[in-house]
Amino acid sequence: MITFDVEQESIPKGSRFSGARLKKIAGEFDVALRKKVTGIVSLSFVDDLEIRRLNRMYRKKDKVTDVLSFGSPDGDRSGYLGDVIISYEQAVRQAEDEDLELELTDLLVHGILHVLGYDHEKAEDADEMFPLQDKIVAEVL
């Protein structure tokens, strides 16, 4: 099962992922992918300035984004799957007074899928990734 190394002290307590919620997310990956996914995902929340800096540095895009993912160069052989970094400020804007918990869960699941090698640059890849993302999020919430 996926385990998480979480840094979420910078966001309000009411928006933080509980251990139970993270365990539910991890379990739904095993179900949705029909295989046991094992390894550690590092999850951190940053502000817009930091995510913009990282986006510029690693993706050559000088703009704020909602989530960045970096897979481990060793894949899951080392036990470390990769990093998911979420801009809390951008997530709040995207939620637009709707369900922030849904938005944060959706961004985390999206990021984990990228860490696991899924992509959505090509239409056929998006056709695989987005329904999987929606299925996992729906089961978690």
CSV table of C-alpha atoms in Angstrom, one decimal, residues 24-107:
chain,number,residue,atom,x,y,z
A,24,LYS,CA,-8.5,5.4,2.1
A,25,ILE,CA,-6.8,7.1,-0.9
A,26,ALA,CA,-3.9,4.5,-0.8
A,27,GLY,CA,-6.4,1.6,-0.6
A,28,GLU,CA,-8.4,2.9,-3.6
A,29,PHE,CA,-5.3,2.9,-5.7
A,30,ASP,CA,-4.9,-0.8,-5.1
A,31,VAL,CA,-8.5,-1.4,-6.0
A,32,ALA,CA,-8.6,0.8,-9.1
A,33,LEU,CA,-5.3,-0.4,-10.5
A,34,ARG,CA,-6.1,-4.0,-9.6
A,35,LYS,CA,-2.7,-4.5,-8.1
A,36,LYS,CA,-0.9,-3.6,-4.8
A,37,VAL,CA,0.9,-0.3,-5.1
A,38,THR,CA,3.7,-0.2,-2.6
A,39,GLY,CA,6.0,2.7,-1.7
A,40,ILE,CA,6.2,6.1,-0.2
A,41,VAL,CA,4.8,9.3,-1.7
A,42,SER,CA,6.0,12.6,-0.3
A,43,LEU,CA,3.2,15.1,-0.1
A,44,SER,CA,3.8,18.8,0.6
A,45,PHE,CA,1.8,22.0,0.3
A,46,VAL,CA,3.4,25.2,-0.8
A,47,ASP,CA,2.4,28.7,-1.7
A,48,ASP,CA,2.0,30.2,-5.2
A,49,LEU,CA,5.4,31.7,-5.2
A,50,GLU,CA,7.1,28.4,-4.5
A,51,ILE,CA,5.0,26.3,-6.9
A,52,ARG,CA,5.7,29.0,-9.6
A,53,ARG,CA,9.4,28.7,-8.9
A,54,LEU,CA,9.3,24.9,-9.1
A,55,ASN,CA,7.2,25.0,-12.3
A,56,ARG,CA,9.7,27.4,-13.9
A,57,MET,CA,12.7,25.4,-12.8
A,58,TYR,CA,11.5,22.0,-13.7
A,59,ARG,CA,8.9,22.5,-16.5
A,60,LYS,CA,10.2,25.8,-17.9
A,61,LYS,CA,6.7,27.3,-17.4
A,62,ASP,CA,6.8,30.6,-15.5
A,63,LYS,CA,3.3,30.4,-14.0
A,64,VAL,CA,1.4,29.2,-11.0
A,65,THR,CA,0.1,25.6,-11.3
A,66,ASP,CA,-2.0,23.6,-8.9
A,67,VAL,CA,0.0,20.4,-8.6
A,68,LEU,CA,3.5,19.2,-9.5
A,69,SER,CA,4.6,15.6,-9.4
A,70,PHE,CA,8.1,14.1,-9.6
A,71,GLY,CA,8.5,10.4,-9.8
A,72,SER,CA,11.5,8.6,-8.2
A,73,PRO,CA,14.2,7.9,-10.7
A,74,ASP,CA,14.4,4.4,-9.3
A,75,GLY,CA,10.7,3.9,-9.6
A,76,ASP,CA,9.3,1.8,-6.8
A,77,ARG,CA,12.5,-0.4,-6.5
A,78,SER,CA,13.8,1.9,-3.8
A,79,GLY,CA,10.5,2.0,-2.0
A,80,TYR,CA,10.2,5.8,-2.7
A,81,LEU,CA,7.7,6.5,-5.4
A,82,GLY,CA,8.1,10.3,-5.7
A,83,ASP,CA,6.8,13.7,-4.7
A,84,VAL,CA,3.5,15.5,-5.0
A,85,ILE,CA,3.5,19.2,-4.4
A,86,ILE,CA,0.2,21.1,-4.2
A,87,SER,CA,-0.3,24.9,-4.2
A,88,TYR,CA,-2.9,25.3,-1.4
A,89,GLU,CA,-3.7,28.9,-2.6
A,90,GLN,CA,-4.4,27.7,-6.2
A,91,ALA,CA,-6.5,24.8,-4.8
A,92,VAL,CA,-8.6,27.3,-2.8
A,93,ARG,CA,-9.1,29.4,-6.0
A,94,GLN,CA,-10.1,26.4,-8.1
A,95,ALA,CA,-12.6,25.2,-5.5
A,96,GLU,CA,-14.4,28.6,-5.7
A,97,ASP,CA,-16.3,28.2,-2.4
A,98,GLU,CA,-17.3,24.7,-3.5
A,99,ASP,CA,-15.8,21.6,-1.9
A,100,LEU,CA,-12.1,22.3,-1.0
A,101,GLU,CA,-11.8,18.7,0.3
A,102,LEU,CA,-12.8,17.4,-3.1
A,103,GLU,CA,-10.4,19.7,-4.9
A,104,LEU,CA,-7.4,18.7,-2.6
A,105,THR,CA,-8.3,15.0,-3.0
A,106,ASP,CA,-8.5,15.4,-6.7
A,107,LEU,CA,-5.1,17.1,-6.9
